[in-house]
Amino acid sequence: MVTEDGRGAHHVQSLERGLAVIRAFGADTPELTLSDVARATGLTRAAARRFLLTLVDLGYVRTDGKYFALTARVLELGYAYLSGQALPELALPHLERLSEQVGESSSVSVLDGTDVVYVSRVAVSRIMTVSITVGTRFPAHATSMGHVLLAGLDEAELDAYLAAATLDRLTSRTITTGTDLRAALARVRVQGWALVDQELEEGLRSVAAPIRDRRGRVVAAVNVSSHASRTTLEAARRDLVPPLLAAAARIEADLSMTPAAREHG
Amino acid sequence: MVTEDGRGAHHVQSLERGLAVIRAFGADTPELTLSDVARATGLTRAAARRFLLTLVDLGYVRTDGKYFALTARVLELGYAYLSGQALPELALPHLERLSEQVGESSSVSVLDGTDVVYVSRVAVSRIMTVSITVGTRFPAHATSMGHVLLAGLDEAELDAYLAAATLDRLTSRTITTGTDLRAALARVRVQGWALVDQELEEGLRSVAAPIRDRRGRVVAAVNVSSHASRTTLEAARRDLVPPLLAAAARIEADLSMTPAAREHG
């Protein structure tokens, strides 16, 4: 049995709506009124009020009576995921070493739907920092880590990705057709790493390498990003790729020794 | 109107239960069966199944038919909080400089109920790393950041904290009475920083300093932690506290210039 909106009969709509209320808060909107939340979620004011007050009861939201804001307790939910994953923590010392070697920020991400999601990151402090933290998402088609992760999919998975993804143009260089993307991924598979030059944002260059589990499946990607003004394409290939591949190998070695890898691998 | 369990009539029980299902997953239990989730949450198997399948629909949980696990999408929820806060990101370069100066991991946390919650952290890689990430919680009474945050409460807030907290004994040195804790907090207020020596865990020493907003309210704490084998109490006071206080001052200066601080401050 499937309901009108295509969800199964098991679907708990109140949970979906409550999670939408949490996601209504964000970088540009850390404080919202009841009306703001109703507008952002498409709920009635009465429904939005019930969800917000429930979240206040549970300690996930605080309010001064007019404005609502998330509390640090919301981090518990993401922490439930992060603490169960060996990779994010295991990768950190390797990212630190990599960032120290190349003087640039480095990250690990996984594929989630059509996005890459950052699960581990070491930021190098600069005057202009890039606002990326664990949990940040970017469309896979426009990022080096996305290319590496997509190159690791089998044919059926890649077909499903292309059916779901919109391949939006984010800069003049973004790959926006399935044919071009398939060609780029074929090169990544042969080469063993990906370079994306200003396809996500003007001025941003990034190289990425796959992290494989013991069965050889690509489970994550590691990258180093730089600014076009600091790093030419030639310098990226020459100076960033070798330390990146070495870091990926060290992360894979550590990952192969985790209990989960032994159990499933 | 209040229901039997003390919740207001507005309370959306399905949302509370769904969030409990997410929190059932964790470091030791990244993969759970339907029965595991029912047991951990106190739900019936039928109810647990509805919540799990709803979370699968929404992309927060994946399943192979038997085992369920959280996906990286869960990070979106915590990200909704983190991206709205200026402090975690703003503090990072200062934590990096601090950790580089003293060769130890440093963190920023906020008070949430009776716990401190880590919102920003720079880990120094060592053979024995401490498994702490953004979102980690520790009881405030046993940590240096907790002492700094509790010392910043007014009398009514501190009374409410002591009424709610259990002051569990975690090591032989943990402060477990309200009287002793009040005395320790009075010293922290005079001194301007806190040192906690193996009260959370044997071997763990930590110093913390308050981060104040423009109105002088303590809004967060910054710390440096070390092992007793590496750092004597005297060395902690002499070598860790001055760079810590300098980092706190730099974070406060940056925080005072954020738009939110200008708006509310």
Coordinates of C-alpha atoms in Angstrom, one line a residue:
Chain A
M1 CA 0.0 0.0 0.0
V2 CA 1.3 3.4 -1.1
T3 CA -0.2 6.7 -0.1
E4 CA -1.0 9.6 -2.4
D5 CA 2.5 11.1 -2.2
G6 CA 4.2 7.8 -3.1
R7 CA 5.3 7.0 0.5
G8 CA 4.5 3.6 1.9
A9 CA 1.8 3.1 4.5
H10 CA 4.5 2.9 7.2
H11 CA 5.4 6.6 6.6
V12 CA 5.4 8.7 9.7
Q13 CA 4.7 12.1 8.4
S14 CA 5.3 13.9 11.7
L15 CA 8.8 12.7 11.7
E16 CA 9.4 14.0 8.2
R17 CA 7.9 17.3 9.1
G18 CA 9.9 17.6 12.4
L19 CA 13.2 17.0 10.6
A20 CA 12.2 19.6 8.0
V21 CA 11.8 22.1 10.8
I22 CA 15.3 21.4 12.1
R23 CA 16.7 21.8 8.5
A24 CA 14.8 25.1 8.1
F25 CA 17.6 26.6 10.3
G26 CA 20.9 27.3 8.6
A27 CA 23.9 29.5 8.0
D28 CA 21.8 32.5 6.9
T29 CA 18.9 31.8 9.2
P30 CA 20.1 30.7 12.7
E31 CA 17.1 32.5 14.3
L32 CA 13.6 32.1 13.0
T33 CA 10.2 33.2 14.0
L34 CA 7.2 30.9 14.0
S35 CA 6.1 32.5 10.7
D36 CA 9.6 32.0 9.2
V37 CA 9.5 28.3 10.0
A38 CA 6.0 27.9 8.6
R39 CA 7.1 29.6 5.4
A40 CA 10.3 27.6 5.0
T41 CA 8.6 24.2 5.6
G42 CA 5.2 24.8 4.0
L43 CA 3.5 23.9 7.3
T44 CA 0.6 25.8 8.8
R45 CA 1.6 28.2 11.7
A46 CA -0.3 25.9 14.1
A47 CA 1.6 22.8 12.9
A48 CA 5.0 24.7 12.9
R49 CA 4.3 25.8 16.5
R50 CA 3.6 22.2 17.6
F51 CA 6.8 20.9 16.1
L52 CA 8.9 23.8 17.4
L53 CA 7.5 23.4 21.0
T54 CA 8.1 19.7 20.8
L55 CA 11.8 20.4 19.8
V56 CA 12.0 22.9 22.7
D57 CA 10.6 20.2 25.1
L58 CA 13.3 17.8 23.9
G59 CA 16.1 20.4 24.2
Y60 CA 16.9 20.7 20.5
V61 CA 15.5 24.2 20.1
R62 CA 15.6 27.2 22.4
T63 CA 13.3 30.2 22.2
D64 CA 12.9 33.7 23.8
G65 CA 9.2 33.6 23.0
K66 CA 9.6 35.2 19.6
Y67 CA 12.7 33.8 18.0
F68 CA 13.6 30.1 17.8
A69 CA 17.2 28.7 17.4
L70 CA 18.8 25.3 17.4
T71 CA 20.8 24.2 20.5
A72 CA 24.1 22.3 20.5
R73 CA 22.0 19.2 21.3
V74 CA 21.2 18.9 17.6
L75 CA 24.9 17.8 17.2
E76 CA 24.0 14.6 19.0
L77 CA 22.1 13.5 15.9
G78 CA 25.0 14.0 13.6
Y79 CA 27.3 12.5 16.2
A80 CA 25.3 9.3 16.2
Y81 CA 26.5 8.9 12.6
L82 CA 30.1 10.1 13.0
S83 CA 30.9 8.1 16.1
G84 CA 29.7 5.0 14.4
Q85 CA 32.1 5.5 11.5
A86 CA 35.7 4.5 11.7
L87 CA 36.8 6.6 8.7
P88 CA 36.3 10.2 9.8
E89 CA 38.4 9.9 12.9
L90 CA 41.0 7.5 11.5
A91 CA 41.6 9.9 8.5
L92 CA 42.3 13.0 10.7
P93 CA 46.0 12.4 11.5
H94 CA 46.6 11.6 7.8
L95 CA 44.8 14.8 6.7
E96 CA 46.9 16.8 9.3
R97 CA 50.1 15.4 7.8
L98 CA 48.9 16.0 4.3
S99 CA 47.9 19.6 5.0
E100 CA 51.2 20.2 6.7
Q101 CA 53.1 18.8 3.7
V102 CA 51.3 20.9 1.1
G103 CA 50.1 23.9 3.1
E104 CA 46.5 23.5 1.9
S105 CA 43.3 22.3 3.5
S106 CA 42.4 18.7 3.0
S107 CA 39.2 16.7 3.5
V108 CA 37.5 13.3 3.3
S109 CA 34.0 12.9 1.9
V110 CA 31.5 10.2 1.0
L111 CA 28.8 10.1 -1.7
D112 CA 25.2 10.6 -0.4
G113 CA 22.7 10.7 -3.2
T114 CA 24.0 13.1 -5.8
D115 CA 26.1 15.1 -3.3
V116 CA 29.5 14.6 -1.7
V117 CA 29.3 15.1 2.1
Y118 CA 32.4 16.1 4.1
V119 CA 33.0 13.8 7.0
S120 CA 36.5 14.8 8.0
R121 CA 38.5 18.0 7.4
V122 CA 41.7 19.8 8.3
A123 CA 41.6 23.5 7.4
V124 CA 44.7 25.5 6.9
S125 CA 44.2 29.0 8.3
R126 CA 44.4 31.8 5.8
I127 CA 43.0 35.3 5.6
M128 CA 40.3 34.0 3.2
T129 CA 39.0 30.7 4.6
V130 CA 36.5 28.6 2.8
S131 CA 33.5 28.0 4.9
I132 CA 33.4 24.2 4.8
T133 CA 32.8 22.0 7.9
V134 CA 31.9 18.3 8.5
G135 CA 28.3 18.0 7.1
T136 CA 28.9 20.4 4.2
R137 CA 27.4 19.1 0.9
F138 CA 28.4 19.9 -2.7
P139 CA 27.0 18.4 -6.0
A140 CA 29.2 15.5 -7.0
H141 CA 29.5 16.5 -10.6
A142 CA 31.3 19.7 -9.9
T143 CA 33.9 18.5 -7.4
S144 CA 37.1 16.4 -7.5
M145 CA 35.9 14.1 -4.7
G146 CA 32.6 13.7 -6.5
H147 CA 34.4 12.6 -9.7
V148 CA 36.5 10.1 -7.8
L149 CA 33.4 8.7 -6.0
L150 CA 31.3 8.6 -9.2
A151 CA 34.2 6.9 -11.0
G152 CA 34.0 4.1 -8.4
L153 CA 30.3 3.3 -9.1
D154 CA 29.4 0.4 -11.3
E155 CA 27.4 1.0 -14.6
A156 CA 24.0 0.5 -13.0
E157 CA 24.8 2.8 -10.1
L158 CA 26.2 5.5 -12.5
D159 CA 23.0 5.3 -14.6
A160 CA 20.9 5.8 -11.4
Y161 CA 23.1 8.7 -10.5
L162 CA 22.7 10.4 -13.9
A163 CA 18.9 9.8 -13.8
A164 CA 18.7 11.6 -10.4
A165 CA 21.3 14.4 -10.8
T166 CA 20.6 17.7 -12.4
L167 CA 24.2 18.6 -13.4
D168 CA 23.6 22.3 -12.7
R169 CA 26.1 24.8 -14.2
L170 CA 27.9 26.4 -11.3
T171 CA 30.7 28.1 -13.3
S172 CA 31.5 28.4 -17.0
R173 CA 33.7 25.3 -16.6
T174 CA 31.1 23.0 -14.9
I175 CA 30.5 19.7 -16.7
T176 CA 26.7 19.7 -17.4
T177 CA 26.1 16.7 -19.7
G178 CA 26.1 13.0 -18.9
T179 CA 28.3 12.3 -21.9
D180 CA 31.0 14.8 -20.8
L181 CA 30.8 13.5 -17.3
R182 CA 31.1 9.9 -18.3
A183 CA 34.2 10.8 -20.4
A184 CA 35.7 12.6 -17.4
L185 CA 35.1 9.7 -15.1
A186 CA 36.7 7.3 -17.6
R187 CA 39.8 9.4 -17.4
V188 CA 39.7 9.4 -13.6
R189 CA 39.4 5.6 -13.6
V190 CA 42.6 5.3 -15.7
Q191 CA 44.5 8.0 -14.0
G192 CA 43.6 7.0 -10.4
W193 CA 42.9 10.6 -9.2
A194 CA 40.8 13.6 -10.3
L195 CA 41.6 17.2 -10.8
V196 CA 38.7 19.7 -10.9
D197 CA 39.6 23.2 -12.1
Q198 CA 37.1 25.9 -11.1
E199 CA 34.0 23.8 -11.9
L200 CA 32.4 24.3 -8.5
E201 CA 33.6 27.9 -7.9
E202 CA 35.7 30.4 -9.8
G203 CA 39.3 30.3 -8.4
L204 CA 38.9 26.9 -6.6
R205 CA 41.2 24.1 -7.7
S206 CA 41.1 20.6 -6.2
V207 CA 42.7 17.2 -6.6
A208 CA 41.1 14.0 -5.1
A209 CA 42.0 10.4 -4.8
P210 CA 39.8 7.4 -4.0
I211 CA 39.8 5.5 -0.6
R212 CA 39.0 1.8 -1.2
D213 CA 37.9 -0.9 1.2
R214 CA 39.5 -4.3 1.4
R215 CA 37.3 -5.5 -1.5
G216 CA 38.5 -2.7 -3.7
R217 CA 35.3 -0.7 -3.6
V218 CA 35.6 3.1 -3.4
V219 CA 34.1 4.1 -0.1
A220 CA 35.3 7.6 0.3
A221 CA 37.5 10.3 -1.4
V222 CA 40.3 12.5 0.0
N223 CA 41.2 15.8 -1.5
V224 CA 43.4 18.9 -1.3
S225 CA 42.0 22.2 -2.5
S226 CA 43.8 25.4 -3.4
H227 CA 43.2 28.7 -5.1
A228 CA 44.1 29.2 -8.8
S229 CA 46.1 32.2 -7.7
R230 CA 48.3 30.0 -5.5
T231 CA 48.6 26.9 -7.6
T232 CA 48.9 26.5 -11.3
L233 CA 47.4 23.3 -12.9
E234 CA 51.0 22.1 -13.5
A235 CA 51.9 22.7 -9.8
A236 CA 48.7 20.9 -8.7
R237 CA 49.7 17.8 -10.6
R238 CA 53.3 17.9 -9.6
D239 CA 53.2 19.1 -5.9
L240 CA 49.7 18.1 -4.7
V241 CA 49.0 14.7 -6.3
P242 CA 51.9 12.6 -5.0
P243 CA 51.4 13.5 -1.3
L244 CA 47.6 13.1 -1.8
L245 CA 48.0 9.5 -3.2
A246 CA 50.4 8.7 -0.3
A247 CA 47.8 10.0 2.2
A248 CA 45.0 7.9 0.5
A249 CA 47.2 4.8 0.7
R250 CA 47.9 5.4 4.5
I251 CA 44.2 5.9 5.2
E252 CA 43.3 2.7 3.2
A253 CA 45.9 0.8 5.2
D254 CA 44.5 2.0 8.6
L255 CA 40.9 1.4 7.4
S256 CA 41.7 -2.2 6.4
M257 CA 42.7 -2.9 10.0
T258 CA 39.4 -1.6 11.6
P259 CA 37.1 -4.3 13.2
A260 CA 34.3 -3.4 10.8
A261 CA 36.5 -3.9 7.8
R262 CA 37.6 -7.3 9.1
E263 CA 34.0 -8.3 9.8
H264 CA 32.6 -7.4 6.4
G265 CA 35.7 -7.5 4.2
Chain B
M1 CA -3.3 21.4 29.1
V2 CA -0.6 18.9 30.0
T3 CA -0.7 15.2 29.1
E4 CA 0.1 12.3 31.5
D5 CA 3.8 12.3 30.9
G6 CA 4.0 16.1 31.7
R7 CA 4.4 17.2 28.0
G8 CA 2.2 20.0 26.7
A9 CA -0.8 19.2 24.5
H10 CA 1.3 20.4 21.6
H11 CA 3.7 17.6 21.9
V12 CA 4.4 15.6 18.8
Q13 CA 5.3 12.1 20.1
S14 CA 6.2 10.7 16.7
L15 CA 8.9 13.3 16.3
E16 CA 10.3 12.5 19.8
R17 CA 10.3 8.8 19.0
G18 CA 11.9 9.3 15.5
L19 CA 14.7 11.3 17.0
A20 CA 15.2 8.5 19.6
V21 CA 15.6 6.0 16.8
I22 CA 18.4 8.1 15.3
R23 CA 20.1 8.4 18.7
A24 CA 19.9 4.6 19.1
F25 CA 22.8 4.3 16.7
G26 CA 26.2 5.1 18.1
A27 CA 29.9 4.4 18.3
D28 CA 29.4 0.8 19.5
T29 CA 26.2 0.2 17.6
P30 CA 26.6 1.6 14.0
E31 CA 24.5 -1.2 12.6
L32 CA 21.2 -2.3 14.3
T33 CA 18.5 -4.8 13.5
L34 CA 14.8 -4.0 14.0
S35 CA 14.8 -5.8 17.3
D36 CA 17.9 -3.9 18.5
V37 CA 16.2 -0.6 17.7
A38 CA 13.0 -1.6 19.4
R39 CA 15.0 -2.7 22.5
A40 CA 17.1 0.5 22.6
T41 CA 14.1 2.9 22.2
G42 CA 11.4 1.0 24.1
L43 CA 9.2 1.0 21.0
T44 CA 7.3 -2.0 19.8
R45 CA 8.8 -3.8 16.8
A46 CA 6.0 -2.5 14.6
A47 CA 6.5 1.1 15.6
A48 CA 10.3 0.8 15.3
R49 CA 9.8 -0.6 11.8
R50 CA 7.6 2.4 10.8
F51 CA 10.2 4.9 12.1
L52 CA 13.1 3.1 10.5
L53 CA 11.4 2.8 7.1
T54 CA 10.4 6.5 7.2
L55 CA 14.0 7.4 7.9
V56 CA 15.0 5.1 4.9
D57 CA 12.5 7.0 2.7
L58 CA 14.0 10.3 3.8
G59 CA 17.6 9.1 3.1
Y60 CA 18.8 9.3 6.8
V61 CA 19.0 5.5 7.2
R62 CA 20.1 2.7 4.8
T63 CA 19.3 -1.0 5.1
D64 CA 20.3 -4.3 3.5
G65 CA 16.9 -5.8 4.7
K66 CA 18.3 -7.0 8.0
Y67 CA 20.7 -4.4 9.3
F68 CA 20.0 -0.6 9.5
A69 CA 22.7 2.1 9.6
L70 CA 22.6 5.9 9.5
T71 CA 23.7 7.6 6.3
A72 CA 25.9 10.8 6.0
R73 CA 22.6 12.7 5.5
V74 CA 22.2 12.7 9.3
L75 CA 25.1 15.2 9.4
E76 CA 22.7 17.8 7.7
L77 CA 20.8 18.0 11.0
G78 CA 23.9 18.9 13.0
Y79 CA 25.1 21.1 10.2
A80 CA 22.0 23.1 10.5
Y81 CA 23.2 24.1 13.9
L82 CA 26.9 24.4 13.2
S83 CA 26.5 26.5 10.1
G84 CA 24.3 29.0 12.0
Q85 CA 26.9 29.6 14.7
A86 CA 29.8 32.0 14.1
L87 CA 31.9 30.6 17.0
P88 CA 32.9 27.1 15.8
E89 CA 34.4 28.2 12.6
L90 CA 35.7 31.5 13.8
A91 CA 37.6 29.7 16.6
L92 CA 39.3 27.1 14.4
P93 CA 42.3 29.2 13.2
H94 CA 42.9 30.3 16.8
L95 CA 42.7 26.6 18.0
E96 CA 45.2 25.7 15.3
R97 CA 47.7 28.3 16.5
L98 CA 47.2 27.4 20.1
S99 CA 47.7 23.6 19.4
E100 CA 50.8 24.4 17.4
Q101 CA 52.2 26.6 20.2
V102 CA 51.7 24.0 23.0
G103 CA 51.7 20.7 21.0
E104 CA 48.4 19.6 22.5
S105 CA 44.8 19.2 21.3
S106 CA 42.5 22.2 21.9
S107 CA 38.7 22.6 21.8
V108 CA 35.8 25.0 22.2
S109 CA 32.6 23.8 23.9
V110 CA 29.3 25.3 25.0
L111 CA 27.1 24.3 28.0
D112 CA 24.0 22.3 27.1
G113 CA 22.0 21.2 30.1
T114 CA 24.4 19.6 32.5
D115 CA 26.9 18.7 29.8
V116 CA 29.6 20.5 27.8
V117 CA 29.3 19.9 24.0
Y118 CA 32.3 20.2 21.8
V119 CA 31.6 22.6 18.9
S120 CA 35.2 23.1 17.5
R121 CA 38.3 21.0 17.9
V122 CA 41.9 20.7 16.7
A123 CA 43.4 17.4 17.4
V124 CA 47.1 16.8 17.6
S125 CA 48.0 13.4 16.2
R126 CA 49.6 11.1 18.7
I127 CA 49.8 7.3 18.9
M128 CA 47.1 7.4 21.6
T129 CA 44.4 9.8 20.3
V130 CA 41.5 10.8 22.4
S131 CA 38.2 9.9 20.6
I132 CA 36.6 13.3 20.8
T133 CA 34.8 15.0 17.9
V134 CA 32.4 17.9 17.4
G135 CA 29.2 16.8 19.2
T136 CA 31.0 14.8 21.9
R137 CA 29.4 15.5 25.4
F138 CA 31.0 15.2 28.8
P139 CA 29.4 16.0 32.2
A140 CA 30.3 19.7 33.1
H141 CA 31.2 19.0 36.7
A142 CA 34.2 16.8 35.7
T143 CA 35.8 19.0 33.0
S144 CA 37.8 22.2 32.9
M145 CA 35.5 23.7 30.2
G146 CA 32.5 22.7 32.4
H147 CA 34.0 24.5 35.4
V148 CA 34.6 27.7 33.3
L149 CA 31.0 27.5 31.9
L150 CA 29.4 26.9 35.3
A151 CA 31.5 29.7 36.8
G152 CA 29.9 32.0 34.3
L153 CA 26.3 31.2 35.4
D154 CA 24.4 33.5 37.7
E155 CA 23.2 32.2 41.1
A156 CA 19.7 31.1 39.9
E157 CA 21.2 29.3 36.8
L158 CA 23.8 27.5 39.0
D159 CA 21.0 26.4 41.5
A160 CA 19.1 25.0 38.5
Y161 CA 22.2 23.2 37.3
L162 CA 22.8 21.7 40.7
A163 CA 19.2 20.6 41.0
A164 CA 19.5 18.8 37.6
A165 CA 23.0 17.4 37.7
T166 CA 23.9 14.1 39.3
L167 CA 27.7 14.8 39.8
D168 CA 28.7 11.2 39.2
R169 CA 32.0 10.1 40.4
L170 CA 34.1 9.3 37.3
T171 CA 37.5 9.0 39.0
S172 CA 38.7 9.2 42.6
R173 CA 39.3 12.9 42.1
T174 CA 35.9 13.9 40.6
I175 CA 34.0 16.6 42.6
T176 CA 30.7 15.0 43.6
T177 CA 29.1 17.5 46.0
G178 CA 27.4 20.8 45.3
T179 CA 29.4 22.5 48.1
D180 CA 32.8 21.4 46.7
L181 CA 31.8 22.3 43.2
R182 CA 30.6 25.8 44.3
A183 CA 34.0 26.3 46.1
A184 CA 35.9 25.2 42.9
L185 CA 33.8 27.6 40.8
A186 CA 34.5 30.5 43.1
R187 CA 38.2 29.9 42.6
V188 CA 37.7 29.8 38.8
R189 CA 35.9 33.1 38.9
V190 CA 38.8 34.8 40.8
Q191 CA 41.5 33.1 38.8
G192 CA 39.9 33.5 35.4
W193 CA 40.7 30.0 34.2
A194 CA 40.1 26.4 35.4
L195 CA 42.5 23.4 35.8
V196 CA 40.9 20.0 36.1
D197 CA 43.3 17.2 37.1
Q198 CA 42.1 13.7 36.2
E199 CA 38.5 14.3 37.4
L200 CA 37.0 13.1 34.1
E201 CA 39.5 10.3 33.3
E202 CA 42.7 9.0 35.0
G203 CA 45.7 10.6 33.3
L204 CA 43.8 13.4 31.6
R205 CA 44.7 17.0 32.6
S206 CA 43.0 20.0 31.1
V207 CA 43.0 23.8 31.4
A208 CA 40.2 26.0 30.2
A209 CA 39.4 29.7 29.9
P210 CA 36.1 31.5 29.3
I211 CA 35.0 33.1 26.0
R212 CA 32.8 36.1 26.7
D213 CA 30.4 38.0 24.4
R214 CA 30.4 41.8 24.2
R215 CA 28.1 42.0 27.3
G216 CA 30.6 40.0 29.3
R217 CA 28.5 36.9 29.5
V218 CA 30.4 33.5 29.2
V219 CA 29.1 31.9 26.0
A220 CA 31.7 29.2 25.5
A221 CA 35.0 27.8 26.9
V222 CA 38.3 27.0 25.2
N223 CA 40.7 24.3 26.5
V224 CA 43.9 22.5 26.1
S225 CA 44.2 18.9 27.3
S226 CA 47.2 16.8 28.0
H227 CA 48.3 13.6 29.7
A228 CA 49.6 13.6 33.2
S229 CA 52.6 11.7 32.0
R230 CA 53.5 14.6 29.6
T231 CA 52.6 17.6 31.7
T232 CA 53.0 18.2 35.4
L233 CA 50.5 20.5 37.2
E234 CA 53.2 23.1 37.4
A235 CA 54.0 22.8 33.7
A236 CA 50.3 23.1 32.9
R237 CA 50.0 26.4 34.8
R238 CA 53.3 27.7 33.4
D239 CA 53.2 26.5 29.8
L240 CA 49.6 26.0 28.9
V241 CA 47.6 28.8 30.6
P242 CA 49.3 31.9 29.1
P243 CA 48.8 30.7 25.4
L244 CA 45.3 29.5 26.3
L245 CA 44.3 33.0 27.7
A246 CA 45.8 34.6 24.7
A247 CA 43.8 32.4 22.4
A248 CA 40.6 33.1 24.4
A249 CA 41.2 36.8 24.0
R250 CA 41.7 36.5 20.2
I251 CA 38.5 34.4 19.9
E252 CA 36.6 37.0 21.9
A253 CA 38.0 39.8 19.7
D254 CA 36.8 38.0 16.5
L255 CA 33.5 37.1 18.1
S256 CA 32.8 40.7 19.0
M257 CA 33.0 41.6 15.3
T258 CA 30.5 39.1 14.0
P259 CA 27.1 40.5 12.7
A260 CA 25.2 38.5 15.4
A261 CA 27.3 40.1 18.1
R262 CA 26.6 43.6 16.7
E263 CA 22.9 42.9 16.4
H264 CA 22.3 41.6 19.9
G265 CA 25.3 43.0 21.8

